[in-house]
Structure formats: structure tokens, C-alpha cells
Amino acid sequence: DLNCTIEATQRVPQNTQIRTTPTYAVPGRSYCRQIGGQTRCSITPPVIYGGNTYSYDANAGLRRAAKNQCMADLGYRPALIPPCAEGITPQHLKSPGKGFPRLTRETCFIASESQYFIGEP
């Protein structure tokens, strides 16, 4: 429900936090070996990992909970709807045309690239 999204956004505004991941270094190394009368060395430079900066919304979970509470107050509840059996097309589904169908044990969904179809075969 869009009104619940708006209400939750107004009640629990975004709270952007910036963090940096920890850093750690792998020290460089030098390897030397004697070849004939010469010493040859190769050096591996040190490598520093981490130190990446990222941002996140510290209120995202609370805002989601506020929206879910609003939806529950309107009578909505979560439902797990299984996918329809293979071979069932949107044309096979009985649906009310407007709104969502009444959920039964036979209710299933079909997902296309741009939309979902819910109904009973």
C-alpha cells in the first residue's frame, strides 16, 4: 500500500551512516638468491587491504517494520504463494479481474518479465 510506504517514510526518515572497513597490510618481502657470482633479488611490495568506505541507511529496518505494521493495521498479512505448475499460463488462471483473488490452497502465481499473475488454475 503506497500510503503505508509514505507514512513509514515520514515517521522513520533516512539516517545515512558512513563507515570504513578495517584495513590490514601484508608486508612486502624480498627474495634473494645467488646465481654464479651474482646475487639476484626480487621484491614483492606490501599490499594494503580494506579501508573501503560505504554508506547505509541505519533506519531501513525500522522503516520496514513501520510499513509492515501499517499494512497489518489495514488487515493485510504476509502469504506464501507457490508458483503454478509447469504448463499453466495466465489464461488458465481464474481471477476476479480487479484486486487480488481470495487465497485458497490452489492459489498459485506466474511471473513474467514485467508482471505477476495470481489465481487458481
mmCIF file of C-alpha atoms in Angstrom:
data_model
loop_
_atom_site.group_PDB
_atom_site.id
_atom_site.type_symbol
_atom_site.label_atom_id
_atom_site.label_comp_id
_atom_site.label_asym_id
_atom_site.label_seq_id
_atom_site.Cartn_x
_atom_site.Cartn_y
_atom_site.Cartn_z
ATOM 1 C CA ASP A 1 0.000 0.000 0.000
ATOM 2 C CA LEU A 2 1.566 3.274 -1.121
ATOM 3 C CA ASN A 3 0.046 5.172 1.811
ATOM 4 C CA CYS A 4 1.867 2.858 4.234
ATOM 5 C CA THR A 5 5.135 3.458 2.380
ATOM 6 C CA ILE A 6 4.640 7.224 2.594
ATOM 7 C CA GLU A 7 3.631 7.074 6.266
ATOM 8 C CA ALA A 8 6.635 4.916 7.181
ATOM 9 C CA THR A 9 8.998 7.215 5.268
ATOM 10 C CA GLN A 10 7.630 10.249 7.113
ATOM 11 C CA ARG A 11 7.694 8.549 10.520
ATOM 12 C CA VAL A 12 11.142 6.979 10.109
ATOM 13 C CA PRO A 13 13.316 9.193 7.899
ATOM 14 C CA GLN A 14 16.512 8.029 6.270
ATOM 15 C CA ASN A 15 19.567 8.004 8.538
ATOM 16 C CA THR A 16 22.606 7.612 6.301
ATOM 17 C CA GLN A 17 25.698 6.394 8.120
ATOM 18 C CA ILE A 18 29.173 6.253 6.618
ATOM 19 C CA ARG A 19 31.584 3.544 7.666
ATOM 20 C CA THR A 20 35.011 2.315 6.617
ATOM 21 C CA THR A 21 36.029 -1.329 6.557
ATOM 22 C CA PRO A 22 39.058 -2.266 8.679
ATOM 23 C CA THR A 23 42.435 -2.216 6.996
ATOM 24 C CA TYR A 24 45.231 -4.705 7.237
ATOM 25 C CA ALA A 25 48.563 -4.959 5.490
ATOM 26 C CA VAL A 26 50.509 -7.862 4.140
ATOM 27 C CA PRO A 27 54.156 -6.866 4.438
ATOM 28 C CA GLY A 28 56.391 -6.873 1.416
ATOM 29 C CA ARG A 29 59.091 -9.471 1.016
ATOM 30 C CA SER A 30 62.389 -9.712 -0.753
ATOM 31 C CA TYR A 31 63.737 -12.928 -2.149
ATOM 32 C CA CYS A 32 67.404 -13.145 -2.985
ATOM 33 C CA ARG A 33 69.378 -15.979 -4.492
ATOM 34 C CA GLN A 34 72.900 -16.487 -5.672
ATOM 35 C CA ILE A 35 73.419 -17.164 -9.349
ATOM 36 C CA GLY A 36 77.057 -17.697 -10.109
ATOM 37 C CA GLY A 37 78.911 -14.790 -8.591
ATOM 38 C CA GLN A 38 75.853 -12.503 -8.543
ATOM 39 C CA THR A 39 73.037 -12.032 -6.095
ATOM 40 C CA ARG A 40 69.624 -11.512 -7.678
ATOM 41 C CA CYS A 41 66.756 -10.176 -5.615
ATOM 42 C CA SER A 42 63.082 -9.744 -6.361
ATOM 43 C CA ILE A 43 60.903 -7.619 -4.159
ATOM 44 C CA THR A 44 57.199 -8.083 -3.515
ATOM 45 C CA PRO A 45 55.738 -4.765 -2.362
ATOM 46 C CA PRO A 46 53.453 -4.573 0.664
ATOM 47 C CA VAL A 47 49.715 -4.790 -0.028
ATOM 48 C CA ILE A 48 47.048 -2.987 1.976
ATOM 49 C CA TYR A 49 43.550 -4.455 2.060
ATOM 50 C CA GLY A 50 40.315 -2.920 3.303
ATOM 51 C CA GLY A 51 39.796 0.731 4.046
ATOM 52 C CA ASN A 52 36.746 0.844 1.778
ATOM 53 C CA THR A 53 34.165 3.483 2.604
ATOM 54 C CA TYR A 54 30.480 2.622 2.305
ATOM 55 C CA SER A 55 27.166 4.102 3.374
ATOM 56 C CA TYR A 56 23.973 2.518 4.629
ATOM 57 C CA ASP A 57 20.608 3.611 5.976
ATOM 58 C CA ALA A 58 20.579 2.819 9.695
ATOM 59 C CA ASN A 59 16.776 3.275 9.783
ATOM 60 C CA ALA A 60 15.928 0.913 6.894
ATOM 61 C CA GLY A 61 14.896 -1.962 9.179
ATOM 62 C CA LEU A 62 12.810 0.258 11.457
ATOM 63 C CA ARG A 63 11.115 1.877 8.435
ATOM 64 C CA ARG A 64 10.319 -1.594 7.011
ATOM 65 C CA ALA A 65 8.824 -2.583 10.389
ATOM 66 C CA ALA A 66 6.712 0.620 10.451
ATOM 67 C CA LYS A 67 5.402 -0.133 6.948
ATOM 68 C CA ASN A 68 4.633 -3.753 7.884
ATOM 69 C CA GLN A 69 2.756 -2.574 10.990
ATOM 70 C CA CYS A 70 0.738 -0.123 8.890
ATOM 71 C CA MET A 71 -0.126 -2.901 6.431
ATOM 72 C CA ALA A 72 -1.150 -5.191 9.305
ATOM 73 C CA ASP A 73 -3.343 -2.419 10.731
ATOM 74 C CA LEU A 74 -5.130 -2.323 7.347
ATOM 75 C CA GLY A 75 -5.759 -6.066 7.512
ATOM 76 C CA TYR A 76 -3.006 -7.249 5.190
ATOM 77 C CA ARG A 77 -0.942 -10.251 6.163
ATOM 78 C CA PRO A 78 2.006 -11.999 4.522
ATOM 79 C CA ALA A 79 1.179 -15.052 2.433
ATOM 80 C CA LEU A 80 3.419 -17.599 0.735
ATOM 81 C CA ILE A 81 2.003 -18.339 -2.708
ATOM 82 C CA PRO A 82 3.666 -21.153 -4.651
ATOM 83 C CA PRO A 83 4.460 -20.938 -8.360
ATOM 84 C CA CYS A 84 1.911 -22.548 -10.665
ATOM 85 C CA ALA A 85 2.666 -25.957 -12.117
ATOM 86 C CA GLU A 86 4.609 -26.074 -15.357
ATOM 87 C CA GLY A 87 2.357 -25.596 -18.374
ATOM 88 C CA ILE A 88 -0.132 -23.327 -16.580
ATOM 89 C CA THR A 89 -0.421 -19.964 -18.356
ATOM 90 C CA PRO A 90 -2.090 -16.727 -17.212
ATOM 91 C CA GLN A 91 -5.088 -17.637 -19.389
ATOM 92 C CA HIS A 92 -5.621 -20.772 -17.249
ATOM 93 C CA LEU A 93 -5.975 -18.768 -14.034
ATOM 94 C CA LYS A 94 -9.352 -17.855 -12.597
ATOM 95 C CA SER A 95 -9.065 -14.396 -11.101
ATOM 96 C CA PRO A 96 -11.558 -11.738 -10.013
ATOM 97 C CA GLY A 97 -10.294 -9.259 -12.612
ATOM 98 C CA LYS A 98 -9.915 -6.484 -10.045
ATOM 99 C CA GLY A 99 -7.807 -6.668 -6.923
ATOM 100 C CA PHE A 100 -6.425 -9.885 -5.523
ATOM 101 C CA PRO A 101 -8.226 -13.215 -5.617
ATOM 102 C CA ARG A 102 -9.313 -14.901 -2.424
ATOM 103 C CA LEU A 103 -6.407 -17.107 -1.400
ATOM 104 C CA THR A 104 -7.021 -20.848 -1.251
ATOM 105 C CA ARG A 105 -4.808 -23.930 -1.222
ATOM 106 C CA GLU A 106 -4.952 -23.940 -5.037
ATOM 107 C CA THR A 107 -3.814 -20.322 -5.445
ATOM 108 C CA CYS A 108 -0.561 -20.022 -7.375
ATOM 109 C CA PHE A 109 1.395 -17.392 -9.266
ATOM 110 C CA ILE A 110 3.054 -17.000 -12.647
ATOM 111 C CA ALA A 111 5.857 -14.470 -13.068
ATOM 112 C CA SER A 112 6.600 -12.868 -16.414
ATOM 113 C CA GLU A 113 9.346 -10.365 -17.155
ATOM 114 C CA SER A 114 7.137 -7.424 -16.202
ATOM 115 C CA GLN A 115 4.302 -8.700 -14.002
ATOM 116 C CA TYR A 116 2.858 -11.402 -11.772
ATOM 117 C CA PHE A 117 -0.394 -13.282 -12.301
ATOM 118 C CA ILE A 118 -2.180 -14.734 -9.268
ATOM 119 C CA GLY A 119 -5.169 -17.038 -9.332
ATOM 120 C CA GLU A 120 -6.367 -20.630 -9.358
ATOM 121 C CA PRO A 121 -5.882 -22.949 -12.326
#
